[in-house]
mmCIF file of C-alpha atoms in Angstrom:
data_model
loop_
_atom_site.group_PDB
_atom_site.id
_atom_site.type_symbol
_atom_site.label_atom_id
_atom_site.label_comp_id
_atom_site.label_asym_id
_atom_site.label_seq_id
_atom_site.Cartn_x
_atom_site.Cartn_y
_atom_site.Cartn_z
ATOM 1 C CA LEU U 579 19.454 -5.541 -25.876
ATOM 2 C CA SER U 580 19.828 -5.355 -29.470
ATOM 3 C CA PRO U 581 16.796 -5.870 -31.576
ATOM 4 C CA THR U 582 16.306 -8.715 -33.625
ATOM 5 C CA THR U 583 13.403 -7.509 -35.548
ATOM 6 C CA GLU U 584 11.806 -4.939 -37.100
ATOM 7 C CA PHE U 585 8.565 -5.251 -34.502
ATOM 8 C CA GLU U 586 10.933 -5.594 -31.416
ATOM 9 C CA SER U 587 12.478 -2.706 -32.352
ATOM 10 C CA TYR U 588 9.191 -0.409 -32.824
ATOM 11 C CA LEU U 589 7.960 -1.505 -29.525
ATOM 12 C CA ALA U 590 11.508 -0.883 -28.052
ATOM 13 C CA ASN U 591 11.479 2.553 -28.745
ATOM 14 C CA LEU U 592 7.742 3.161 -28.497
ATOM 15 C CA ILE U 593 8.102 1.737 -24.811
ATOM 16 C CA LEU U 594 11.668 3.957 -24.304
ATOM 17 C CA VAL U 595 9.316 7.276 -25.309
ATOM 18 C CA SER U 596 6.911 6.360 -22.819
ATOM 19 C CA SER U 597 9.088 4.953 -20.117
ATOM 20 C CA PRO U 598 11.903 6.301 -20.341
ATOM 21 C CA SER U 599 13.654 5.290 -16.720
ATOM 22 C CA THR U 600 12.563 1.451 -18.365
ATOM 23 C CA SER U 601 15.868 -0.561 -19.477
ATOM 24 C CA PHE U 602 16.869 -3.862 -21.751
ATOM 25 C CA GLU U 603 20.550 -3.904 -20.617
ATOM 26 C CA ASP U 604 20.101 -6.911 -18.605
ATOM 27 C CA VAL U 605 18.856 -9.512 -21.152
ATOM 28 C CA ALA U 606 17.384 -11.069 -17.896
ATOM 29 C CA SER U 607 15.306 -8.159 -16.550
ATOM 30 C CA PRO U 608 11.672 -8.424 -16.348
ATOM 31 C CA GLN U 609 11.029 -5.674 -18.729
ATOM 32 C CA THR U 610 13.235 -8.034 -21.369
ATOM 33 C CA SER U 611 11.398 -10.660 -20.864
ATOM 34 C CA ALA U 612 7.747 -8.694 -21.537
ATOM 35 C CA LEU U 613 9.739 -6.960 -24.740
ATOM 36 C CA LYS U 614 10.495 -10.571 -25.986
ATOM 37 C CA TRP U 615 7.817 -12.036 -25.433
ATOM 38 C CA LEU U 616 5.582 -9.293 -26.743
ATOM 39 C CA ALA U 617 7.933 -8.731 -29.821
ATOM 40 C CA ASP U 618 7.775 -12.824 -30.469
ATOM 41 C CA GLU U 619 3.480 -13.771 -29.881
ATOM 42 C CA THR U 620 0.926 -13.209 -32.143
ATOM 43 C CA PHE U 621 -1.551 -12.175 -30.854
ATOM 44 C CA ALA U 622 -0.024 -8.265 -30.415
ATOM 45 C CA ARG U 623 1.270 -8.927 -34.180
ATOM 46 C CA SER U 624 -1.980 -9.981 -35.563
ATOM 47 C CA ALA U 625 -4.734 -8.073 -33.572
ATOM 48 C CA GLN U 626 -3.554 -4.588 -35.227
ATOM 49 C CA LEU U 627 -3.174 -3.214 -31.315
ATOM 50 C CA THR U 628 -2.718 0.575 -31.112
ATOM 51 C CA GLU U 629 0.769 1.988 -29.149
ATOM 52 C CA GLU U 630 -1.561 2.578 -25.890
ATOM 53 C CA GLN U 631 -2.779 -1.398 -26.127
ATOM 54 C CA LEU U 632 0.595 -2.099 -26.589
ATOM 55 C CA LEU U 633 2.475 -0.235 -23.875
ATOM 56 C CA GLN U 634 -0.789 -1.568 -22.058
ATOM 57 C CA ARG U 635 0.039 -5.515 -22.480
ATOM 58 C CA PHE U 636 3.804 -4.735 -22.501
ATOM 59 C CA ALA U 637 3.327 -3.188 -18.713
ATOM 60 C CA ILE U 638 1.180 -5.667 -17.234
ATOM 61 C CA ALA U 639 3.564 -8.689 -18.771
ATOM 62 C CA THR U 640 6.473 -6.674 -17.251
ATOM 63 C CA PHE U 641 4.406 -7.198 -14.408
ATOM 64 C CA TRP U 642 3.695 -10.354 -14.629
ATOM 65 C CA TYR U 643 7.286 -11.360 -14.737
ATOM 66 C CA SER U 644 8.803 -9.448 -12.221
ATOM 67 C CA VAL U 645 6.437 -10.369 -9.162
ATOM 68 C CA GLY U 646 7.904 -13.848 -9.835
ATOM 69 C CA GLY U 647 6.069 -14.750 -13.338
ATOM 70 C CA PRO U 648 6.913 -18.707 -15.138
ATOM 71 C CA THR U 649 10.030 -18.793 -12.281
ATOM 72 C CA SER U 650 7.403 -19.215 -9.596
ATOM 73 C CA LEU U 651 4.217 -20.109 -11.804
ATOM 74 C CA VAL U 652 3.298 -21.296 -15.097
ATOM 75 C CA ALA U 653 1.395 -17.943 -16.757
ATOM 76 C CA THR U 654 -1.646 -19.948 -18.786
ATOM 77 C CA THR U 655 -2.087 -22.279 -15.633
ATOM 78 C CA TYR U 656 -3.033 -18.969 -13.912
ATOM 79 C CA GLY U 657 -4.402 -17.341 -17.411
ATOM 80 C CA TRP U 658 -1.410 -14.737 -17.769
ATOM 81 C CA LEU U 659 0.543 -13.609 -20.632
ATOM 82 C CA GLU U 660 -2.265 -15.731 -23.627
ATOM 83 C CA PRO U 661 -2.915 -14.746 -27.200
ATOM 84 C CA THR U 662 -5.462 -13.330 -26.217
ATOM 85 C CA SER U 663 -6.202 -10.087 -25.097
ATOM 86 C CA GLU U 664 -4.686 -9.192 -21.747
ATOM 87 C CA CYS U 665 -8.611 -7.736 -20.432
ATOM 88 C CA ASN U 666 -9.042 -12.052 -20.536
ATOM 89 C CA TRP U 667 -6.684 -12.752 -18.711
ATOM 90 C CA LYS U 668 -7.526 -14.285 -14.813
ATOM 91 C CA SER U 669 -7.094 -17.522 -12.517
ATOM 92 C CA PRO U 670 -9.773 -20.386 -14.502
ATOM 93 C CA GLY U 671 -12.841 -20.707 -12.282
ATOM 94 C CA ASN U 672 -11.665 -18.156 -10.443
ATOM 95 C CA GLU U 673 -13.146 -14.779 -11.380
ATOM 96 C CA PHE U 674 -11.941 -12.412 -9.023
ATOM 97 C CA SER U 675 -9.264 -13.317 -8.220
ATOM 98 C CA ASP U 676 -5.719 -13.204 -10.039
ATOM 99 C CA SER U 677 -7.688 -11.251 -12.929
ATOM 100 C CA ILE U 678 -7.228 -8.001 -14.720
ATOM 101 C CA VAL U 679 -10.467 -6.158 -15.157
ATOM 102 C CA CYS U 680 -10.965 -3.722 -18.414
ATOM 103 C CA ASP U 681 -13.137 -0.787 -19.177
ATOM 104 C CA GLU U 682 -15.414 -0.838 -22.441
ATOM 105 C CA ASN U 683 -12.747 0.454 -24.368
ATOM 106 C CA GLN U 684 -10.239 -2.770 -23.181
ATOM 107 C CA THR U 685 -8.194 -0.219 -20.595
ATOM 108 C CA ILE U 686 -7.290 -2.102 -17.527
ATOM 109 C CA ILE U 687 -8.932 -0.608 -14.188
ATOM 110 C CA ALA U 688 -8.240 -3.067 -11.983
ATOM 111 C CA ILE U 689 -5.457 -5.824 -11.043
ATOM 112 C CA SER U 690 -6.109 -8.104 -8.563
ATOM 113 C CA MET U 691 -3.031 -10.774 -7.313
ATOM 114 C CA GLU U 692 -4.702 -12.191 -4.325
ATOM 115 C CA LYS U 693 -3.531 -15.878 -4.924
ATOM 116 C CA ALA U 694 -0.773 -16.584 -7.382
ATOM 117 C CA GLY U 695 2.340 -17.410 -4.764
ATOM 118 C CA LEU U 696 4.130 -13.852 -5.664
ATOM 119 C CA SER U 697 8.082 -12.947 -5.114
ATOM 120 C CA GLY U 698 9.722 -10.174 -6.882
ATOM 121 C CA SER U 699 8.709 -6.006 -6.580
ATOM 122 C CA LEU U 700 6.059 -4.035 -8.146
ATOM 123 C CA PRO U 701 7.890 -2.992 -11.661
ATOM 124 C CA ALA U 702 7.730 0.826 -12.462
ATOM 125 C CA GLU U 703 6.262 0.261 -15.479
ATOM 126 C CA VAL U 704 3.140 -0.215 -13.520
ATOM 127 C CA GLY U 705 2.528 3.951 -14.316
ATOM 128 C CA LEU U 706 2.556 2.737 -18.000
ATOM 129 C CA LEU U 707 -0.952 2.186 -16.552
ATOM 130 C CA SER U 708 -2.412 5.572 -16.503
ATOM 131 C CA GLN U 709 -6.699 3.762 -16.107
ATOM 132 C CA VAL U 710 -5.707 1.720 -13.880
ATOM 133 C CA GLN U 711 -8.413 2.528 -10.627
ATOM 134 C CA ARG U 712 -7.650 -0.132 -8.258
ATOM 135 C CA LEU U 713 -4.649 -2.443 -7.273
ATOM 136 C CA GLU U 714 -4.677 -5.488 -4.606
ATOM 137 C CA VAL U 715 -1.221 -7.183 -4.415
ATOM 138 C CA LEU U 716 -1.939 -9.365 -1.304
ATOM 139 C CA GLN U 717 1.099 -11.804 -1.221
ATOM 140 C CA SER U 718 3.970 -11.777 0.735
ATOM 141 C CA GLY U 719 6.358 -12.612 -1.420
ATOM 142 C CA LEU U 720 6.712 -9.360 -2.845
ATOM 143 C CA VAL U 721 9.179 -6.579 -1.766
ATOM 144 C CA SER U 722 10.354 -3.569 -2.566
ATOM 145 C CA THR U 723 10.235 0.543 -2.868
ATOM 146 C CA LEU U 724 6.760 1.503 -3.779
ATOM 147 C CA PRO U 725 7.940 2.813 -7.477
ATOM 148 C CA THR U 726 7.782 6.355 -7.728
ATOM 149 C CA GLU U 727 5.825 5.953 -11.035
ATOM 150 C CA ILE U 728 2.694 5.254 -9.266
ATOM 151 C CA GLY U 729 2.176 8.567 -9.687
ATOM 152 C CA LEU U 730 1.889 8.192 -12.905
ATOM 153 C CA CYS U 731 -1.593 6.410 -12.450
ATOM 154 C CA LEU U 732 -3.745 9.251 -12.065
ATOM 155 C CA SER U 733 -7.032 7.205 -11.687
ATOM 156 C CA LEU U 734 -5.850 5.591 -8.764
ATOM 157 C CA VAL U 735 -8.667 5.047 -6.417
ATOM 158 C CA SER U 736 -7.829 1.818 -4.295
ATOM 159 C CA ILE U 737 -4.426 0.371 -3.157
ATOM 160 C CA LEU U 738 -4.555 -3.241 -1.336
ATOM 161 C CA LEU U 739 -0.836 -3.935 -0.488
ATOM 162 C CA PRO U 740 0.910 -6.341 2.125
ATOM 163 C CA SER U 741 3.608 -4.660 3.919
ATOM 164 C CA THR U 742 6.331 -6.789 2.507
ATOM 165 C CA LEU U 743 5.987 -5.202 -0.440
ATOM 166 C CA ILE U 744 6.819 -1.653 1.137
ATOM 167 C CA THR U 745 10.563 -1.021 2.097
ATOM 168 C CA GLY U 746 11.842 2.479 2.631
ATOM 169 C CA THR U 747 9.478 5.269 2.453
ATOM 170 C CA LEU U 748 6.158 6.087 0.606
ATOM 171 C CA PRO U 749 7.056 8.114 -2.728
ATOM 172 C CA THR U 750 5.995 11.464 -2.773
ATOM 173 C CA GLU U 751 4.233 11.146 -5.969
ATOM 174 C CA LEU U 752 1.413 9.413 -3.939
ATOM 175 C CA GLY U 753 0.522 13.104 -4.033
ATOM 176 C CA ARG U 754 -0.487 13.561 -7.315
ATOM 177 C CA LEU U 755 -3.509 10.557 -6.767
ATOM 178 C CA THR U 756 -6.279 13.348 -5.794
ATOM 179 C CA LEU U 757 -8.872 10.404 -6.375
ATOM 180 C CA MET U 758 -7.840 7.666 -4.082
ATOM 181 C CA GLU U 759 -9.883 7.231 -1.181
ATOM 182 C CA SER U 760 -7.737 3.781 -0.180
ATOM 183 C CA PHE U 761 -4.665 2.909 0.738
ATOM 184 C CA SER U 762 -4.710 -0.063 2.599
ATOM 185 C CA VAL U 763 -1.057 -2.131 4.142
ATOM 186 C CA THR U 764 -2.017 -5.691 5.457
ATOM 187 C CA GLY U 765 0.974 -5.600 8.415
ATOM 188 C CA GLY U 766 3.624 -3.587 10.114
ATOM 189 C CA MET U 767 5.719 -1.346 7.150
ATOM 190 C CA ASN U 768 9.273 -2.419 7.735
#
């Protein structure tokens, strides 16, 4: 990927320093789609976001594109990728499902994807959401290994995933999650 603007180049460098496993080589990847979206959208440029906020916005956009995003859903129909704080993204008319919950500092502490008809996989960039406490993905169209970067989410207290999401073995990095109270997998593991 050759960044097309100075802001896109700045974002790419910031992301690569914070998430070395991220790659922008595949122009059709969720990561590249999220970078392009973030570089082009007006909110990120006009809101004077901190580096931490830009990384959070990139991580949650990558999450969206990785789980099917606009290929299977229209983002704005589900309240995602809006030109507003990601803390306001949620399915219209449903306060709790398919939503993001933030604390008073506008840091994501919970992600709930309960009914959005997801497909794809959980991205490694979830590790950029270091303050997330609860991750609930209840759709069975997701299939992947649980990324090792989940071990960077040191505030995780609860994970609820469909059995089809998890293939292979669980990453040893889960052992870093000392605050974990609940790890639930619906159905049997593949």
